[in-house]
Amino acid sequence: MLFLKVRVLDIDLENLVLINSEDLKSSQYFPQDRVVVKFNDKEVIGVLYSSTSLINRGEVGLPKKLVKELNVKEGDVVTIRHADRPRSLGYIRKKMDGNKLKKEEIFAIIDEMVDGKLTNIEISAFVTSLYINGMDMDEIEAMTIRMAETGKMVDWETQIFDVHSIGGVPGNKYALLVVPIVASTGLKIPKTSSRAITSAAGTADVVEVLTRVDLTIEEIKRVVKETNGCMVWGGALELAPADDITINVERPLGIDPKPLLLSSVMAKKLAMGVNKLLIDIPTGYGAKVKSIKEASSLARNFIELSERLKIVTECAITYGGQPIGRAIGPALEAKEALLALEDYKQAPTSLVEKSISLAGILLEMGGVSPPGEGKYMAEDILAKGKAHDKFMEIIVAQGGKEVSSEEIEVGKYYTDIHSPIDGYVTRISNSGITRIAKEAGAPNDKKAGVYLNVKVGNKVEKGDVLYTIYSDSEERLKSAAKLARILYPVKVEGMLLQKISRF
Amino acid sequence: MLFLKVRVLDIDLENLVLINSEDLKSSQYFPQDRVVVKFNDKEVIGVLYSSTSLINRGEVGLPKKLVKELNVKEGDVVTIRHADRPRSLGYIRKKMDGNKLKKEEIFAIIDEMVDGKLTNIEISAFVTSLYINGMDMDEIEAMTIRMAETGKMVDWETQIFDVHSIGGVPGNKYALLVVPIVASTGLKIPKTSSRAITSAAGTADVVEVLTRVDLTIEEIKRVVKETNGCMVWGGALELAPADDITINVERPLGIDPKPLLLSSVMAKKLAMGVNKLLIDIPTGYGAKVKSIKEASSLARNFIELSERLKIVTECAITYGGQPIGRAIGPALEAKEALLALEDYKQAPTSLVEKSISLAGILLEMGGVSPPGEGKYMAEDILAKGKAHDKFMEIIVAQGGKEVSSEEIEVGKYYTDIHSPIDGYVTRISNSGITRIAKEAGAPNDKKAGVYLNVKVGNKVEKGDVLYTIYSDSEERLKSAAKLARILYPVKVEGMLLQKISRF
């Protein structure tokens, strides 16, 4: 056991425990040992590293996160000892061996993950095992429940509605229309969203162009009480923290094992106290889900899991083969959504059609519309400007101010990409458009992105503008334009696709 | 792209790229992004972190390892850009999906691993996939060859012999007898060993009690030229670096997937230029391999792989159900091995028997002994003191000096553990003995360890000394004695094992 004085480090290496190299040498510890740091009755887990110059002998450097969790201050003396081998390692092994895990075993894995007792190596082994060996619904149910229970849980005194898209299609700004339509009928819809994970703009990034999104749970409750809805960032609410931990491992691997896809969505909904949920499954070439068959299977899984969790869930399989609407990137998307709220006939039909369809299902689920009438009721709410008024109410309640679509600024540098030939737009690549928007600076540069002048099926002539790239940085714009020439994400072809000559 | 001035950090976080938080915020980078640091034509991969106080704006802190690889000095300006997504990720996915990998795909994985382009998350996913989905011999062959090729390769002008144990049994100091026996006949046996990974003493730790073990390849060649043998640490030779990388991931997971077990051993032998190899597979309760059947299967795999690599290999399945000899811990083991060389009749028979059996096989493989006579020839070499003389030659050539077993010091603090009852020793737990020796300080405290007074089958009386724990630290000795009472690794039972009473 070591006794060392705390020095607060402001480094973003969250589990760093930094001691002097001489102290390390004279101890029984090794670099990268997992250790428990203890102060009074509080304990945290960290990973040991050493340095001769960054830390003095007798001191331990701790990043702010650990300092906060331990409730220590500079100069306090903490003890350091070896962390026990996490007991859930045996259960991860069991899943590697292809066996079904018991509820208690899954609970142990999630608990130790949230307590910081598992390293990325171990979490990656767990995620990979789930990808290869899967889980049955009993296991997924247990994992979902524990993911929710190990974070904050929100209590409401009323029925709560929500809509969630599993993602994978750019420009998917439907929530900015659906939330105010639904909220305007009196149904409560506190929508939490993520920031962009791999996309050019998450819903939270788009809403943030217009108002604050980092609300506390208390603030959310106040906004929902005042307006029936909200559109906030879920990331700061400490809902289902195990979900964020596994996502950080899934992302670099480029995998999304079904048990985690299901539990990730449902744990957050369970924690948020949702009673009635609509899940949007964008489907098509270049989307996360490629076929209707695959989408149906996923929908059935969501519904079975939801029943076990006592959440009434419906799924909508929507077209995700090209971007939704024309705008991709935070400010461009906010502008387009706002335009749809102001005058929906001017907005892209794919966005309006999707939004009123989804809103309609929720209105029917909430009993405010007769079966089969929801979509028309939603369209009516949009057409009459009620959705626009509700949207502005919510924006203001969250701390923003009223704004018109015209007032929203986009990147001051832009460049047009032209069609090289006469023909038809045969395909728009979701991933290509996303990469170009990100290269231009989205989502960090909120004004960066892509605006599509054409959609699949449009006839174009040589020299017509296919799309425009925006950025606040001239350098990044150039870089994005260069990428656009390589990726060629909007494909134009003549009607004659191939000519076979005689030999 | 960022242009930053180098500051050399002496921290043991090997791939840290530390920049100021303000520089991070105003860039397109995020914490934990994988970046390429470039100086002149040299590039290294690192992981980005930020701090406000540990590094100034305009500077980048790099640990010594990266500084050395880049060949930069304090104040040099380097550029930083996003690292491309490693192309081998797709191949790791392919293995996750249960498919056979092509040679080029395996090469790409090993290359990117060695170049530092894969993080622990990705390496763990690869290792886990190998554990679950395995590899066929074509894949293992390709992996082994590439692991060897991506490190240093040693060239000899003569035939090279080697002996290797897959480990798992404590006190396995046979190499200190086998190497001099074999070398004394004129066969060349440059033995490389590891330090303890999970054990209380690796062969390199034991030899280091007597002489230097961190020799360069040039020094090894000189020693082998002078003496025909050597006993050195393989870790500093940069042989098959991918092996060390995967071991660092396997260890915390407690797994050793067969493709990696095979390639790990054979890649190092290939790199070391070995032509004729004997592999020791300790087998039994509490060893890595539990049954003769399992050992035979592993032996066949080693032989098949060796044939493809043009290495002549034989395997010896040896008894590993209890420690080899009586001494566990670097100094205790060195003392025991030396005693066996001085007067083998005084040494534990399990050590002598195993050593002359293994040496005998090598003598037969080398053609210096007729088939079936190797063991007797080896015993004769040991009995006549030729092995002792050769051992001292090697020790001196490696930079040590002649020493007798009596001169070797062991821990100045010790405590005896007594039998609680009359009875027979029915079991000695390999893992229990290892844990106690490590708790006492082994292998870092070279004088720490355990000396067994009894072996399985011995009759003992209540109060007899079962074993003695040694340490150079009174505190650690206490801690080890406490652990001994919990683990009870030497089991003594009466002949009456269970009494069934009438109900």
GROMACS .gro file of C-alpha atoms in nm, chain A residues 116-388:
model
  273
  116GLY     CA    1  -1.444   0.168  -1.398
  117LYS     CA    2  -1.317  -0.176  -1.301
  118LEU     CA    3  -1.295  -0.301  -1.659
  119THR     CA    4  -1.037  -0.172  -1.905
  120ASN     CA    5  -1.093  -0.119  -2.275
  121ILE     CA    6  -0.923  -0.453  -2.341
  122GLU     CA    7  -1.185  -0.633  -2.135
  123ILE     CA    8  -1.478  -0.430  -2.263
  124SER     CA    9  -1.365  -0.493  -2.620
  125ALA     CA   10  -1.351  -0.868  -2.550
  126PHE     CA   11  -1.708  -0.850  -2.415
  127VAL     CA   12  -1.837  -0.649  -2.711
  128THR     CA   13  -1.661  -0.880  -2.958
  129SER     CA   14  -1.810  -1.185  -2.784
  130LEU     CA   15  -2.156  -1.035  -2.812
  131TYR     CA   16  -2.096  -0.967  -3.180
  132ILE     CA   17  -1.990  -1.328  -3.242
  133ASN     CA   18  -2.196  -1.527  -2.992
  134GLY     CA   19  -2.497  -1.300  -2.940
  135MET     CA   20  -2.744  -1.302  -2.652
  136ASP     CA   21  -3.096  -1.431  -2.615
  137MET     CA   22  -3.383  -1.208  -2.506
  138ASP     CA   23  -3.350  -1.302  -2.136
  139GLU     CA   24  -2.991  -1.184  -2.142
  140ILE     CA   25  -3.072  -0.867  -2.337
  141GLU     CA   26  -3.353  -0.785  -2.095
  142ALA     CA   27  -3.122  -0.823  -1.795
  143MET     CA   28  -2.852  -0.613  -1.961
  144THR     CA   29  -3.099  -0.339  -2.053
  145ILE     CA   30  -3.246  -0.320  -1.704
  146ARG     CA   31  -2.904  -0.306  -1.538
  147MET     CA   32  -2.775  -0.045  -1.782
  148ALA     CA   33  -3.068   0.175  -1.683
  149GLU     CA   34  -3.044   0.105  -1.309
  150THR     CA   35  -2.674   0.191  -1.290
  151GLY     CA   36  -2.747   0.548  -1.402
  152LYS     CA   37  -2.996   0.821  -1.318
  153MET     CA   38  -3.365   0.726  -1.348
  154VAL     CA   39  -3.625   0.994  -1.425
  155ASP     CA   40  -3.968   0.981  -1.263
  156TRP     CA   41  -4.272   1.145  -1.418
  157GLU     CA   42  -4.625   1.164  -1.286
  158THR     CA   43  -4.774   1.135  -1.631
  159GLN     CA   44  -4.753   0.928  -1.949
  160ILE     CA   45  -4.438   0.997  -2.151
  161PHE     CA   46  -4.402   0.962  -2.530
  162ASP     CA   47  -4.082   0.944  -2.727
  163VAL     CA   48  -3.952   0.889  -3.078
  164HIS     CA   49  -3.610   0.746  -3.156
  165SER     CA   50  -3.424   0.679  -3.478
  166ILE     CA   51  -3.158   0.410  -3.489
  167GLY     CA   52  -2.971   0.641  -3.728
  168GLY     CA   53  -2.750   0.578  -4.024
  169VAL     CA   54  -2.904   0.827  -4.266
  170PRO     CA   55  -2.775   1.187  -4.298
  171GLY     CA   56  -3.002   1.489  -4.269
  172ASN     CA   57  -3.243   1.303  -4.041
  173LYS     CA   58  -3.383   1.615  -3.868
  174TYR     CA   59  -3.741   1.482  -3.834
  175ALA     CA   60  -3.744   1.530  -3.454
  176LEU     CA   61  -3.755   1.909  -3.493
  177LEU     CA   62  -4.096   1.865  -3.659
  178VAL     CA   63  -4.231   1.561  -3.474
  179VAL     CA   64  -4.171   1.691  -3.120
  180PRO     CA   65  -4.366   2.019  -3.161
  181ILE     CA   66  -4.647   1.848  -3.358
  182VAL     CA   67  -4.695   1.591  -3.082
  183ALA     CA   68  -4.645   1.837  -2.796
  184SER     CA   69  -4.902   2.074  -2.947
  185THR     CA   70  -5.172   1.809  -2.887
  186GLY     CA   71  -5.097   1.792  -2.515
  187LEU     CA   72  -4.897   1.467  -2.521
  188LYS     CA   73  -4.570   1.487  -2.323
  189ILE     CA   74  -4.261   1.421  -2.536
  190PRO     CA   75  -3.928   1.498  -2.366
  191LYS     CA   76  -3.693   1.409  -2.651
  192THR     CA   77  -3.331   1.338  -2.563
  193SER     CA   78  -3.083   1.304  -2.846
  194SER     CA   79  -2.715   1.239  -2.891
  195ARG     CA   80  -2.457   1.456  -3.054
  196ALA     CA   81  -2.301   1.323  -3.373
  197ILE     CA   82  -2.120   0.995  -3.309
  198THR     CA   83  -2.010   0.910  -3.661
  199SER     CA   84  -2.251   1.140  -3.849
  200ALA     CA   85  -2.211   1.504  -3.954
  201ALA     CA   86  -2.481   1.623  -3.712
  202GLY     CA   87  -2.672   1.462  -3.427
  203THR     CA   88  -3.015   1.601  -3.341
  204ALA     CA   89  -2.861   1.768  -3.035
  205ASP     CA   90  -2.605   1.943  -3.258
  206VAL     CA   91  -2.884   2.073  -3.482
  207VAL     CA   92  -3.104   2.199  -3.198
  208GLU     CA   93  -2.800   2.363  -3.037
  209VAL     CA   94  -2.787   2.605  -3.332
  210LEU     CA   95  -3.113   2.749  -3.195
  211THR     CA   96  -3.104   2.705  -2.818
  212ARG     CA   97  -2.934   2.544  -2.519
  213VAL     CA   98  -2.942   2.163  -2.517
  214ASP     CA   99  -2.737   2.077  -2.206
  215LEU     CA  100  -3.030   2.096  -1.966
  216THR     CA  101  -3.038   1.923  -1.628
  217ILE     CA  102  -3.317   1.680  -1.544
  218GLU     CA  103  -3.481   1.951  -1.330
  219GLU     CA  104  -3.469   2.197  -1.620
  220ILE     CA  105  -3.613   1.935  -1.855
  221LYS     CA  106  -3.902   1.878  -1.616
  222ARG     CA  107  -3.973   2.249  -1.603
  223VAL     CA  108  -3.962   2.286  -1.984
  224VAL     CA  109  -4.191   1.985  -2.033
  225LYS     CA  110  -4.432   2.118  -1.771
  226GLU     CA  111  -4.446   2.451  -1.956
  227THR     CA  112  -4.451   2.323  -2.315
  228ASN     CA  113  -4.516   1.942  -2.314
  229GLY     CA  114  -4.193   1.885  -2.503
  230CYS     CA  115  -3.822   1.942  -2.518
  231MET     CA  116  -3.527   1.864  -2.745
  232VAL     CA  117  -3.216   1.818  -2.534
  233TRP     CA  118  -2.880   1.647  -2.530
  234GLY     CA  119  -2.900   1.317  -2.338
  235GLY     CA  120  -2.526   1.293  -2.285
  236ALA     CA  121  -2.502   1.504  -1.970
  237LEU     CA  122  -2.792   1.337  -1.790
  238GLU     CA  123  -2.596   1.031  -1.675
  239LEU     CA  124  -2.862   0.799  -1.815
  240ALA     CA  125  -2.740   0.441  -1.867
  241PRO     CA  126  -2.367   0.522  -1.851
  242ALA     CA  127  -2.272   0.166  -1.953
  243ASP     CA  128  -2.420   0.245  -2.292
  244ASP     CA  129  -2.171   0.526  -2.351
  245ILE     CA  130  -1.888   0.301  -2.236
  246THR     CA  131  -1.972   0.025  -2.481
  247ILE     CA  132  -2.032   0.273  -2.766
  248ASN     CA  133  -1.678   0.405  -2.718
  249VAL     CA  134  -1.552   0.054  -2.791
  250GLU     CA  135  -1.799  -0.029  -3.069
  251ARG     CA  136  -1.718   0.287  -3.265
  252PRO     CA  137  -1.351   0.219  -3.344
  253LEU     CA  138  -1.437  -0.144  -3.425
  254GLY     CA  139  -1.718  -0.032  -3.656
  255ILE     CA  140  -1.955  -0.291  -3.510
  256ASP     CA  141  -2.293  -0.262  -3.340
  257PRO     CA  142  -2.382  -0.606  -3.202
  258LYS     CA  143  -2.758  -0.656  -3.190
  259PRO     CA  144  -2.777  -0.712  -2.811
  260LEU     CA  145  -2.607  -0.376  -2.760
  261LEU     CA  146  -2.806  -0.200  -3.032
  262LEU     CA  147  -3.127  -0.309  -2.858
  263SER     CA  148  -3.017  -0.248  -2.500
  264SER     CA  149  -2.854   0.083  -2.586
  265VAL     CA  150  -3.179   0.232  -2.714
  266MET     CA  151  -3.409   0.074  -2.458
  267ALA     CA  152  -3.192   0.136  -2.149
  268LYS     CA  153  -3.195   0.510  -2.216
  269LYS     CA  154  -3.572   0.504  -2.270
  270LEU     CA  155  -3.623   0.304  -1.952
  271ALA     CA  156  -3.405   0.547  -1.759
  272MET     CA  157  -3.590   0.843  -1.908
  273GLY     CA  158  -3.924   0.699  -1.791
  274VAL     CA  159  -4.074   0.657  -2.139
  275ASN     CA  160  -4.408   0.472  -2.159
  276LYS     CA  161  -4.490   0.487  -2.530
  277LEU     CA  162  -4.217   0.480  -2.789
  278LEU     CA  163  -4.189   0.499  -3.165
  279ILE     CA  164  -3.869   0.364  -3.319
  280ASP     CA  165  -3.764   0.479  -3.665
  281ILE     CA  166  -3.562   0.222  -3.860
  282PRO     CA  167  -3.418   0.391  -4.172
  283THR     CA  168  -3.369   0.116  -4.430
  284GLY     CA  169  -3.205   0.102  -4.767
  285TYR     CA  170  -2.880   0.098  -4.959
  286GLY     CA  171  -2.613   0.279  -4.758
  287ALA     CA  172  -2.821   0.289  -4.436
  288LYS     CA  173  -2.747   0.094  -4.118
  289VAL     CA  174  -3.021  -0.156  -4.208
  290LYS     CA  175  -3.011  -0.267  -4.572
  291SER     CA  176  -3.333  -0.463  -4.630
  292ILE     CA  177  -3.697  -0.466  -4.523
  293LYS     CA  178  -3.646  -0.822  -4.401
  294GLU     CA  179  -3.362  -0.718  -4.173
  295ALA     CA  180  -3.561  -0.416  -4.056
  296SER     CA  181  -3.865  -0.631  -3.973
  297SER     CA  182  -3.654  -0.870  -3.769
  298LEU     CA  183  -3.501  -0.581  -3.575
  299ALA     CA  184  -3.847  -0.430  -3.522
  300ARG     CA  185  -3.975  -0.758  -3.377
  301ASN     CA  186  -3.677  -0.768  -3.140
  302PHE     CA  187  -3.743  -0.412  -3.025
  303ILE     CA  188  -4.110  -0.490  -2.965
  304GLU     CA  189  -4.038  -0.812  -2.774
  305LEU     CA  190  -3.781  -0.640  -2.553
  306SER     CA  191  -4.014  -0.343  -2.498
  307GLU     CA  192  -4.295  -0.571  -2.384
  308ARG     CA  193  -4.066  -0.722  -2.121
  309LEU     CA  194  -3.978  -0.369  -2.007
  310LYS     CA  195  -4.345  -0.261  -2.006
  311ILE     CA  196  -4.287   0.005  -2.271
  312VAL     CA  197  -4.546   0.017  -2.552
  313THR     CA  198  -4.338   0.034  -2.868
  314GLU     CA  199  -4.416   0.063  -3.237
  315CYS     CA  200  -4.157   0.062  -3.512
  316ALA     CA  201  -4.159   0.252  -3.841
  317ILE     CA  202  -3.946   0.125  -4.127
  318THR     CA  203  -3.862   0.437  -4.329
  319TYR     CA  204  -3.671   0.492  -4.651
  320GLY     CA  205  -3.305   0.559  -4.574
  321GLY     CA  206  -3.140   0.502  -4.911
  322GLN     CA  207  -3.046   0.870  -4.951
  323PRO     CA  208  -3.027   1.171  -4.715
  324ILE     CA  209  -3.353   1.301  -4.562
  325GLY     CA  210  -3.430   1.645  -4.705
  326ARG     CA  211  -3.151   1.840  -4.869
  327ALA     CA  212  -2.948   1.982  -4.580
  328ILE     CA  213  -2.666   1.801  -4.395
  329GLY     CA  214  -2.477   1.977  -4.112
  330PRO     CA  215  -2.604   2.149  -3.793
  331ALA     CA  216  -2.694   2.501  -3.915
  332LEU     CA  217  -2.809   2.388  -4.259
  333GLU     CA  218  -3.038   2.130  -4.100
  334ALA     CA  219  -3.175   2.373  -3.841
  335LYS     CA  220  -3.250   2.616  -4.124
  336GLU     CA  221  -3.430   2.350  -4.328
  337ALA     CA  222  -3.635   2.223  -4.033
  338LEU     CA  223  -3.735   2.576  -3.944
  339LEU     CA  224  -3.838   2.642  -4.304
  340ALA     CA  225  -4.060   2.332  -4.290
  341LEU     CA  226  -4.223   2.463  -3.973
  342GLU     CA  227  -4.273   2.810  -4.125
  343ASP     CA  228  -4.408   2.696  -4.462
  344TYR     CA  229  -4.401   2.323  -4.514
  345LYS     CA  230  -4.488   2.341  -4.881
  346GLN     CA  231  -4.151   2.506  -4.945
  347ALA     CA  232  -3.961   2.232  -4.761
  348PRO     CA  233  -3.834   1.904  -4.910
  349THR     CA  234  -4.117   1.652  -4.929
  350SER     CA  235  -3.901   1.365  -4.796
  351LEU     CA  236  -3.855   1.552  -4.468
  352VAL     CA  237  -4.218   1.661  -4.435
  353GLU     CA  238  -4.360   1.324  -4.538
  354LYS     CA  239  -4.140   1.134  -4.292
  355SER     CA  240  -4.210   1.376  -4.007
  356ILE     CA  241  -4.589   1.379  -4.038
  357SER     CA  242  -4.595   1.001  -4.080
  358LEU     CA  243  -4.399   0.949  -3.758
  359ALA     CA  244  -4.591   1.218  -3.569
  360GLY     CA  245  -4.915   1.061  -3.690
  361ILE     CA  246  -4.826   0.723  -3.540
  362LEU     CA  247  -4.753   0.890  -3.205
  363LEU     CA  248  -5.084   1.081  -3.215
  364GLU     CA  249  -5.265   0.751  -3.271
  365MET     CA  250  -5.065   0.581  -2.993
  366GLY     CA  251  -5.164   0.865  -2.762
  367GLY     CA  252  -5.530   0.838  -2.855
  368VAL     CA  253  -5.556   1.200  -2.968
  369SER     CA  254  -5.621   1.086  -3.324
  370PRO     CA  255  -5.843   0.802  -3.447
  371PRO     CA  256  -5.657   0.509  -3.605
  372GLY     CA  257  -5.555   0.588  -3.962
  373GLU     CA  258  -5.607   0.963  -3.918
  374GLY     CA  259  -5.283   1.053  -3.738
  375LYS     CA  260  -5.086   1.157  -4.042
  376TYR     CA  261  -5.357   1.398  -4.163
  377MET     CA  262  -5.393   1.545  -3.819
  378ALA     CA  263  -5.015   1.594  -3.803
  379GLU     CA  264  -5.014   1.761  -4.143
  380ASP     CA  265  -5.294   1.989  -4.033
  381ILE     CA  266  -5.102   2.090  -3.719
  382LEU     CA  267  -4.798   2.166  -3.933
  383ALA     CA  268  -5.000   2.353  -4.197
  384LYS     CA  269  -5.180   2.573  -3.944
  385GLY     CA  270  -4.853   2.689  -3.787
  386LYS     CA  271  -4.930   2.524  -3.452
  387ALA     CA  272  -4.614   2.316  -3.475
  388HIS     CA  273  -4.412   2.630  -3.546
   0.00000   0.00000   0.00000
